[in-house]
Short mmCIF file of C-alpha atoms and ligand atoms in Angstrom, two decimals:
data_model
loop_
_atom_site.label_atom_id
_atom_site.label_comp_id
_atom_site.label_asym_id
_atom_site.label_seq_id
_atom_site.Cartn_x
_atom_site.Cartn_y
_atom_site.Cartn_z
CA MET K 1 60.45 -35.18 3.90
CA GLN K 2 60.67 -34.79 -0.26
CA THR K 3 61.93 -31.84 -1.47
CA SER K 4 60.44 -30.67 -4.31
CA ILE K 5 62.25 -28.78 -7.31
CA ILE K 6 59.85 -26.03 -8.38
CA ASN K 7 60.49 -25.81 -12.12
CA GLU K 8 59.95 -22.17 -13.56
CA HIS K 9 59.22 -22.38 -16.24
CA LYS K 10 56.27 -25.03 -15.60
CA LEU K 11 54.88 -22.77 -13.11
CA HIS K 12 54.54 -19.31 -15.51
CA ASP K 13 52.97 -21.41 -17.75
CA LEU K 14 50.52 -23.16 -15.81
CA LEU K 15 49.69 -19.64 -13.82
CA GLY K 16 49.66 -18.13 -17.56
CA ARG K 17 47.00 -21.03 -18.87
CA THR K 18 44.76 -20.24 -14.55
CA ILE K 19 44.84 -16.34 -15.18
CA VAL K 20 43.14 -17.02 -19.31
CA ASP K 21 40.54 -19.11 -17.07
CA PHE K 22 39.81 -17.26 -14.76
CA GLY K 23 39.72 -13.90 -16.62
CA GLY K 24 37.34 -16.62 -19.26
CA CYS K 25 34.99 -17.48 -16.31
CA SER K 26 34.89 -13.93 -15.02
CA MET K 27 33.53 -12.98 -18.36
CA ALA K 28 30.76 -15.50 -18.27
CA PRO K 29 28.11 -13.45 -16.62
CA LEU K 30 29.32 -10.45 -18.68
CA VAL K 31 28.44 -12.40 -21.77
CA VAL K 32 25.14 -13.25 -20.41
CA ILE K 33 24.85 -9.30 -19.45
CA GLY K 34 25.71 -8.26 -23.48
CA ASP K 35 23.54 -10.51 -24.87
CA ARG K 36 20.35 -10.02 -22.74
CA LEU K 37 21.26 -6.03 -22.93
CA GLY K 38 21.26 -6.00 -26.59
CA LEU K 39 25.25 -4.49 -26.60
CA TYR K 40 26.39 -7.26 -28.75
CA ARG K 41 23.52 -6.73 -31.29
CA GLU K 42 24.05 -2.71 -30.96
CA LEU K 43 27.30 -3.14 -31.87
CA THR K 44 27.49 -5.50 -34.91
CA ALA K 45 24.46 -3.28 -36.25
CA HIS K 46 25.88 0.44 -35.88
CA GLY K 47 29.39 0.07 -34.61
CA PRO K 48 31.88 1.31 -34.60
CA LEU K 49 30.55 2.89 -31.36
CA THR K 50 31.94 4.88 -28.52
CA SER K 51 30.99 3.56 -25.03
CA THR K 52 28.94 6.55 -24.96
CA GLU K 53 26.81 6.09 -27.88
CA LEU K 54 26.45 2.27 -27.18
CA ALA K 55 24.86 3.13 -23.80
CA ALA K 56 23.00 5.71 -25.40
CA ARG K 57 21.75 3.45 -28.38
CA THR K 58 21.17 0.45 -25.74
CA LYS K 59 19.71 2.72 -23.23
CA THR K 60 22.05 1.64 -20.62
CA HIS K 61 25.26 3.53 -18.23
CA GLU K 62 27.44 4.69 -19.90
CA ARG K 63 30.49 3.82 -17.20
CA TYR K 64 29.34 0.37 -17.16
CA VAL K 65 29.46 0.05 -20.72
CA ARG K 66 32.73 1.47 -21.02
CA GLU K 67 34.08 -1.25 -18.21
CA TRP K 68 32.01 -4.28 -20.02
CA SER K 69 33.57 -3.22 -23.61
CA ASN K 70 37.28 -2.77 -22.33
CA ALA K 71 37.06 -6.55 -20.89
CA GLN K 72 35.40 -7.50 -23.99
CA ALA K 73 38.10 -6.30 -26.25
CA ALA K 74 40.41 -7.69 -23.43
CA SER K 75 39.14 -10.83 -24.68
CA GLY K 76 38.97 -10.59 -28.23
CA TYR K 77 35.64 -10.86 -28.24
CA VAL K 78 35.09 -7.36 -29.86
CA SER K 79 37.51 -4.56 -31.46
CA TYR K 80 38.71 -1.80 -30.10
CA ASP K 81 40.41 1.11 -32.55
CA ALA K 82 42.46 3.34 -30.29
CA GLN K 83 42.51 6.41 -33.04
CA THR K 84 38.98 6.74 -32.58
CA GLY K 85 37.99 5.00 -28.89
CA ARG K 86 35.26 2.74 -31.09
CA TYR K 87 34.20 -0.42 -30.31
CA SER K 88 32.75 -2.64 -33.25
CA MET K 89 32.30 -6.27 -33.87
CA THR K 90 34.32 -8.21 -37.19
CA PRO K 91 32.10 -10.47 -39.37
CA GLU K 92 33.31 -13.34 -37.31
CA GLN K 93 32.59 -12.01 -33.93
CA ALA K 94 28.81 -11.22 -34.69
CA LEU K 95 28.55 -14.99 -35.74
CA LEU K 96 29.73 -15.87 -31.85
CA PHE K 97 27.72 -13.43 -29.67
CA ALA K 98 25.27 -11.36 -32.07
CA GLN K 99 23.81 -13.85 -34.26
CA GLU K 100 21.49 -16.13 -32.54
CA ASP K 101 20.73 -18.67 -35.78
CA SER K 102 24.48 -18.55 -36.78
CA PRO K 103 25.65 -22.20 -36.02
CA ALA K 104 28.55 -20.60 -34.18
CA PHE K 105 26.82 -18.74 -31.64
CA ILE K 106 28.28 -19.05 -28.54
CA VAL K 107 26.53 -17.21 -25.98
CA GLY K 108 24.58 -20.64 -24.70
CA ALA K 109 28.03 -22.18 -23.73
CA PHE K 110 28.40 -19.16 -21.34
CA GLN K 111 24.85 -18.84 -20.11
CA THR K 112 25.35 -22.17 -18.91
CA SER K 113 28.02 -22.38 -17.42
CA MET K 114 27.09 -19.68 -15.58
CA PHE K 115 23.98 -20.82 -14.87
CA ALA K 116 25.51 -24.41 -13.92
CA GLY K 117 27.77 -23.08 -11.20
CA ARG K 118 25.17 -21.81 -9.63
CA MET K 119 24.37 -25.05 -7.81
CA ALA K 120 28.25 -25.48 -6.23
CA GLU K 121 27.33 -25.79 -2.80
CA ARG K 122 24.52 -28.43 -3.29
CA LEU K 123 26.93 -30.26 -5.55
CA THR K 124 29.58 -30.13 -2.97
CA GLU K 125 27.41 -31.61 -0.52
CA SER K 126 26.47 -34.28 -3.41
CA PHE K 127 30.00 -34.60 -3.60
CA ARG K 128 29.61 -36.17 -0.13
CA THR K 129 26.48 -37.77 0.08
CA GLY K 130 26.42 -39.23 -3.44
CA GLU K 131 23.00 -37.47 -3.80
CA GLY K 132 22.20 -36.30 -7.36
CA ILE K 133 20.73 -32.94 -8.29
CA GLY K 134 17.74 -33.34 -11.00
CA TRP K 135 17.61 -31.63 -14.26
CA HIS K 136 14.51 -29.86 -13.18
CA GLU K 137 16.18 -28.43 -10.13
CA HIS K 138 18.69 -26.20 -12.06
CA HIS K 139 18.21 -22.62 -12.88
CA HIS K 140 15.51 -21.82 -15.34
CA GLU K 141 18.09 -19.77 -17.49
CA LEU K 142 20.44 -23.22 -17.62
CA PHE K 143 17.61 -24.70 -19.86
CA HIS K 144 17.82 -21.67 -21.87
CA GLY K 145 21.42 -21.97 -22.11
CA ILE K 146 21.66 -25.45 -23.01
CA GLU K 147 18.74 -24.61 -25.92
CA ARG K 148 20.72 -22.02 -26.79
CA PHE K 149 23.89 -23.78 -26.83
CA PHE K 150 23.12 -27.12 -28.51
CA ARG K 151 20.94 -25.23 -30.92
CA SER K 152 23.82 -23.58 -32.71
CA GLY K 153 25.09 -27.51 -33.46
CA TYR K 154 21.71 -28.47 -34.60
CA VAL K 155 21.53 -25.72 -36.90
CA GLY K 156 24.69 -26.25 -38.52
CA ASN K 157 24.29 -29.88 -39.22
CA LEU K 158 21.44 -31.94 -38.53
CA VAL K 159 19.14 -31.75 -41.35
CA GLN K 160 22.43 -30.73 -44.05
CA THR K 161 24.99 -33.89 -42.64
CA TRP K 162 23.62 -35.72 -39.17
CA LEU K 163 20.20 -37.06 -40.92
CA PRO K 164 21.71 -37.93 -44.48
CA ALA K 165 24.10 -39.90 -42.90
CA LEU K 166 21.81 -42.80 -41.54
CA ASN K 167 20.96 -45.23 -43.71
CA GLY K 168 17.58 -44.60 -45.84
CA VAL K 169 16.33 -42.06 -43.12
CA GLU K 170 16.39 -38.95 -45.31
CA ALA K 171 13.98 -40.25 -47.89
CA LYS K 172 11.43 -41.54 -45.37
CA LEU K 173 11.31 -38.56 -43.72
CA HIS K 174 10.61 -36.55 -46.71
CA SER K 175 7.78 -39.25 -47.94
CA GLY K 176 5.97 -38.76 -43.82
CA ALA K 177 7.70 -40.64 -41.21
CA GLN K 178 6.66 -41.13 -37.60
CA VAL K 179 9.44 -39.49 -35.22
CA ALA K 180 10.07 -39.11 -31.72
CA ASP K 181 12.16 -37.18 -30.00
CA ILE K 182 13.45 -38.37 -26.39
CA GLY K 183 14.85 -36.16 -23.62
CA CYS K 184 14.12 -33.12 -26.28
CA GLY K 185 14.14 -29.80 -23.72
CA HIS K 186 13.31 -27.20 -25.07
CA GLY K 187 13.12 -28.73 -28.64
CA ALA K 188 15.63 -27.18 -30.49
CA SER K 189 16.36 -30.35 -32.41
CA THR K 190 12.40 -31.72 -32.64
CA ILE K 191 11.50 -28.48 -34.37
CA ILE K 192 14.44 -27.76 -36.91
CA MET K 193 13.36 -31.45 -38.42
CA ALA K 194 9.81 -30.52 -38.10
CA GLY K 195 10.47 -27.41 -40.14
CA ALA K 196 12.80 -29.03 -42.58
CA PHE K 197 10.41 -32.48 -43.17
CA PRO K 198 6.89 -31.07 -43.18
CA LYS K 199 5.15 -34.59 -44.10
CA SER K 200 6.23 -35.84 -41.17
CA GLN K 201 5.11 -35.84 -37.71
CA PHE K 202 7.25 -35.07 -35.14
CA ILE K 203 6.82 -35.43 -31.11
CA GLY K 204 9.67 -34.48 -28.75
CA PHE K 205 9.41 -35.90 -25.03
CA ASP K 206 10.91 -35.06 -21.79
CA TYR K 207 10.20 -35.39 -18.17
CA HIS K 208 10.13 -32.17 -17.35
CA PRO K 209 7.39 -30.49 -17.55
CA GLU K 210 8.41 -26.86 -17.66
CA SER K 211 10.46 -27.76 -20.72
CA ILE K 212 7.72 -29.04 -22.36
CA ALA K 213 5.68 -26.30 -22.03
CA GLU K 214 8.01 -24.05 -23.59
CA ALA K 215 8.91 -26.33 -26.13
CA ASN K 216 4.89 -26.63 -27.29
CA ALA K 217 5.52 -22.38 -27.42
CA ARG K 218 8.67 -22.70 -29.42
CA ALA K 219 6.59 -24.86 -31.90
CA ARG K 220 4.09 -22.05 -32.20
CA GLY K 221 6.85 -19.31 -32.28
CA ALA K 222 8.26 -21.57 -35.40
CA GLY K 223 5.50 -22.08 -37.11
CA VAL K 224 5.73 -26.18 -36.96
CA ALA K 225 2.54 -26.90 -34.42
CA ALA K 226 0.73 -28.65 -37.57
CA ASN K 227 3.77 -31.13 -37.34
CA CYS K 228 5.49 -31.36 -33.72
CA ARG K 229 4.29 -31.02 -30.28
CA PHE K 230 5.65 -32.36 -27.11
CA GLU K 231 4.15 -34.21 -24.21
CA VAL K 232 5.62 -35.05 -20.93
CA ALA K 233 6.92 -38.53 -20.53
CA SER K 234 10.50 -40.10 -19.59
CA ALA K 235 12.43 -42.01 -21.41
CA LYS K 236 11.17 -45.07 -20.71
CA ASP K 237 7.03 -45.00 -20.88
CA PHE K 238 6.78 -42.57 -23.43
CA PRO K 239 4.00 -44.07 -25.99
CA ALA K 240 4.72 -46.45 -28.24
CA ARG K 241 3.77 -45.44 -31.80
CA ASN K 242 5.61 -47.89 -34.66
CA TYR K 243 8.02 -44.97 -34.92
CA ASP K 244 10.16 -45.04 -38.01
CA LEU K 245 13.02 -42.60 -35.95
CA VAL K 246 13.67 -42.19 -32.64
CA THR K 247 16.22 -40.00 -31.78
CA VAL K 248 17.56 -39.08 -28.23
CA PHE K 249 19.90 -35.39 -28.34
CA ASP K 250 22.62 -35.63 -26.10
CA ALA K 251 20.38 -36.75 -22.87
CA LEU K 252 21.13 -40.61 -22.96
CA HIS K 253 23.73 -39.84 -20.86
CA ASP K 254 21.79 -37.84 -18.24
CA MET K 255 19.62 -40.85 -18.03
CA GLY K 256 19.34 -43.08 -14.53
CA ASP K 257 18.84 -46.12 -16.63
CA PRO K 258 20.02 -46.04 -20.14
CA ALA K 259 19.80 -49.48 -20.23
CA GLY K 260 16.12 -49.34 -19.50
CA ALA K 261 16.02 -46.95 -21.95
CA SER K 262 16.96 -48.39 -24.54
CA ARG K 263 14.76 -51.81 -24.27
CA HIS K 264 12.11 -49.22 -24.21
CA VAL K 265 12.97 -47.76 -27.46
CA LEU K 266 13.42 -50.89 -29.06
CA THR K 267 9.35 -51.71 -28.17
CA THR K 268 8.59 -48.34 -29.56
CA LEU K 269 9.92 -48.39 -32.88
CA ALA K 270 8.75 -50.12 -36.75
CA PRO K 271 10.51 -53.44 -37.34
CA ASP K 272 12.74 -51.14 -39.48
CA GLY K 273 12.91 -48.08 -37.52
CA VAL K 274 16.07 -46.35 -36.78
CA TRP K 275 16.93 -45.29 -33.78
CA MET K 276 19.80 -41.64 -33.51
CA ILE K 277 21.82 -41.47 -30.45
CA VAL K 278 23.58 -37.69 -30.44
CA GLU K 279 26.17 -37.74 -27.99
CA PRO K 280 29.11 -35.96 -27.19
CA TYR K 281 32.84 -36.54 -29.08
CA ALA K 282 34.91 -38.64 -26.26
CA GLY K 283 37.30 -41.45 -26.91
CA ASP K 284 36.80 -44.45 -24.50
CA ARG K 285 39.43 -43.48 -22.70
CA VAL K 286 40.40 -41.11 -20.56
CA GLU K 287 43.59 -39.97 -21.40
CA GLU K 288 42.02 -39.61 -25.13
CA ASN K 289 39.70 -37.01 -23.64
CA LEU K 290 42.53 -35.16 -22.21
CA ASN K 291 42.12 -31.77 -24.69
CA PRO K 292 39.77 -28.61 -24.28
CA VAL K 293 36.92 -30.95 -26.12
CA GLY K 294 37.10 -33.19 -23.11
CA ARG K 295 37.38 -30.66 -20.37
CA ALA K 296 34.48 -28.56 -21.41
CA TYR K 297 32.27 -31.92 -21.32
CA TYR K 298 34.09 -33.30 -18.45
CA ALA K 299 33.40 -30.15 -16.41
CA GLY K 300 29.73 -29.73 -18.00
CA SER K 301 28.91 -33.72 -16.79
CA THR K 302 30.64 -33.17 -13.48
CA LEU K 303 28.06 -30.08 -12.82
CA MET K 304 24.77 -31.44 -14.82
CA CYS K 305 25.04 -35.12 -16.07
CA THR K 306 26.17 -37.17 -13.71
CA PRO K 307 23.70 -35.67 -11.06
CA CYS K 308 21.26 -35.51 -13.09
CA SER K 309 21.61 -39.66 -13.40
CA LEU K 310 22.29 -39.95 -10.39
CA ALA K 311 18.82 -38.43 -8.99
CA GLN K 312 17.15 -41.23 -10.74
CA GLU K 313 16.59 -44.69 -10.83
CA VAL K 314 19.33 -47.11 -11.40
CA GLY K 315 21.66 -44.00 -11.42
CA THR K 316 24.25 -45.55 -14.39
CA ALA K 317 25.99 -41.76 -14.39
CA LEU K 318 27.39 -42.78 -18.01
CA GLY K 319 28.75 -38.94 -17.45
CA ALA K 320 29.16 -37.10 -20.97
CA GLN K 321 32.35 -38.65 -21.67
CA ALA K 322 31.14 -42.36 -22.26
CA GLY K 323 32.74 -43.00 -25.32
CA GLU K 324 31.31 -45.39 -28.07
CA ALA K 325 32.34 -48.63 -26.41
CA ARG K 326 29.95 -48.09 -23.15
CA VAL K 327 27.44 -46.92 -25.60
CA ARG K 328 27.53 -49.44 -27.67
CA ALA K 329 27.31 -52.33 -24.34
CA ILE K 330 24.15 -50.78 -23.41
CA VAL K 331 22.61 -50.32 -26.79
CA THR K 332 23.20 -53.64 -28.20
CA GLY K 333 22.62 -54.94 -24.24
CA ALA K 334 18.97 -53.76 -24.75
CA GLY K 335 18.38 -56.03 -27.84
CA PHE K 336 19.38 -53.94 -30.74
CA THR K 337 21.53 -56.30 -33.25
CA ARG K 338 23.20 -53.62 -35.22
CA PHE K 339 24.69 -50.47 -33.93
CA LYS K 340 27.03 -48.13 -35.64
CA ARG K 341 28.52 -44.47 -35.83
CA ALA K 342 27.25 -43.11 -38.46
CA LEU K 343 29.29 -39.51 -38.69
CA GLN K 344 31.95 -37.88 -36.08
CA THR K 345 32.07 -34.09 -35.91
CA PRO K 346 34.64 -32.71 -33.43
CA PHE K 347 32.07 -31.79 -30.74
CA ASN K 348 29.49 -35.14 -31.36
CA LEU K 349 29.08 -38.50 -31.95
CA ILE K 350 26.24 -39.80 -34.28
CA TYR K 351 25.22 -43.68 -33.78
CA GLU K 352 22.65 -45.35 -35.73
CA ALA K 353 20.77 -48.11 -34.57
CA ARG K 354 18.21 -51.13 -35.40
CA ARG K 355 16.60 -54.32 -34.46
C1 SAM A 401 21.70 -32.04 -22.00
S1 SAM A 401 19.83 -31.29 -22.14
C2 SAM A 401 19.66 -32.31 -24.15
C3 SAM A 401 17.93 -31.69 -23.77
C4 SAM A 401 17.47 -31.77 -25.81
N1 SAM A 401 18.22 -32.72 -26.11
C5 SAM A 401 18.55 -30.42 -26.57
O1 SAM A 401 19.47 -31.24 -27.50
O2 SAM A 401 18.47 -29.61 -26.09
C6 SAM A 401 18.96 -33.48 -21.59
C7 SAM A 401 17.64 -32.99 -20.86
O3 SAM A 401 17.38 -34.92 -21.09
C8 SAM A 401 15.90 -35.18 -19.96
N2 SAM A 401 16.28 -36.18 -19.44
C9 SAM A 401 16.81 -36.73 -18.53
N3 SAM A 401 16.48 -38.04 -18.16
C10 SAM A 401 15.94 -37.92 -18.76
C11 SAM A 401 14.78 -39.32 -18.69
N4 SAM A 401 14.95 -40.41 -17.83
N5 SAM A 401 13.73 -39.10 -19.10
C12 SAM A 401 13.24 -38.36 -20.35
N6 SAM A 401 14.16 -36.99 -21.00
C13 SAM A 401 15.15 -37.13 -19.77
C14 SAM A 401 16.29 -33.75 -19.42
O4 SAM A 401 15.09 -32.83 -18.66
C15 SAM A 401 16.74 -32.66 -20.28
O5 SAM A 401 15.82 -32.14 -21.05
#
């Protein structure tokens, strides 16, 4: 038997990190509860508050609110003043937890990870059988979580930097373009674009009917229904309408047949049309992704993206950390002759493809 020598230092370091993570896992439902009950918003609007005052204002039970508040304070998500026994939110904490329209709003990420975790039993079986789990099979709260999580990134980047990074696209959108957003989910990206470019027509497609119904309701709520609508269609059969721009936000790697989808996109584009592909940031090699961002994406990919692709025809299962080389190979293999990385952020890669 091999004798292993335990390095105390390494052991304590790893243990320390797992305790942080274990606490973080337990915080996911507490963040969701605080969001639902308006605890963060009330603290932001009226803090500093004692737990009694916060409970009274949110019509909740003080004992629960006190425990919740202490867990938040220990996480650094809420501030605590020991002199007064009051809780409050700094402007930074408010941006992350209380302000839905802020580009830093993070509640959707916790909501997503909490409801993705509900698939653990099914997924354990999938590990044994190799069977996929369709996107539509998740809890509906997961779809809302994804919408809220990704929307923050789109609010902060899409109109300001991503679209302008594509050659000639912004000018076309201002003068009036036909745009299709594929795998649009609840339509966060589509609705933001429709609001910014009222002369252009936007249509979002997703194979999931409940998401499409939600997206149409969101478009009406946002006042963009005149130039934005949503239809049920898969990436391989959405109707061709000579689009000036086709977009796919964080969905190519979820598709069972991204190569087939790429071939179909090519047939739907106008001759000088552009395909914008937004994917999670990733390097081509595993070792390039062994960092906090790669970790979150690999985990989400195991829980949602890989099973989603495996549930569909072909089941390519690119994974959320596919990297540029694999995406380029798929897109150019489908017949696009021009492909480039137009932009990158710490969280996303934005590609531009042309025929
Ligand atoms: C991670 S979500 C992204 C949703 C949306 N694009 C966003 O950024 O909020 C992936 C979406 O891809 C959709 N999807 C997966 N496979 C698809 C396919 N083959 N055709 C169309 N939509 C698909 C799912 O239903 C889901 O809404």
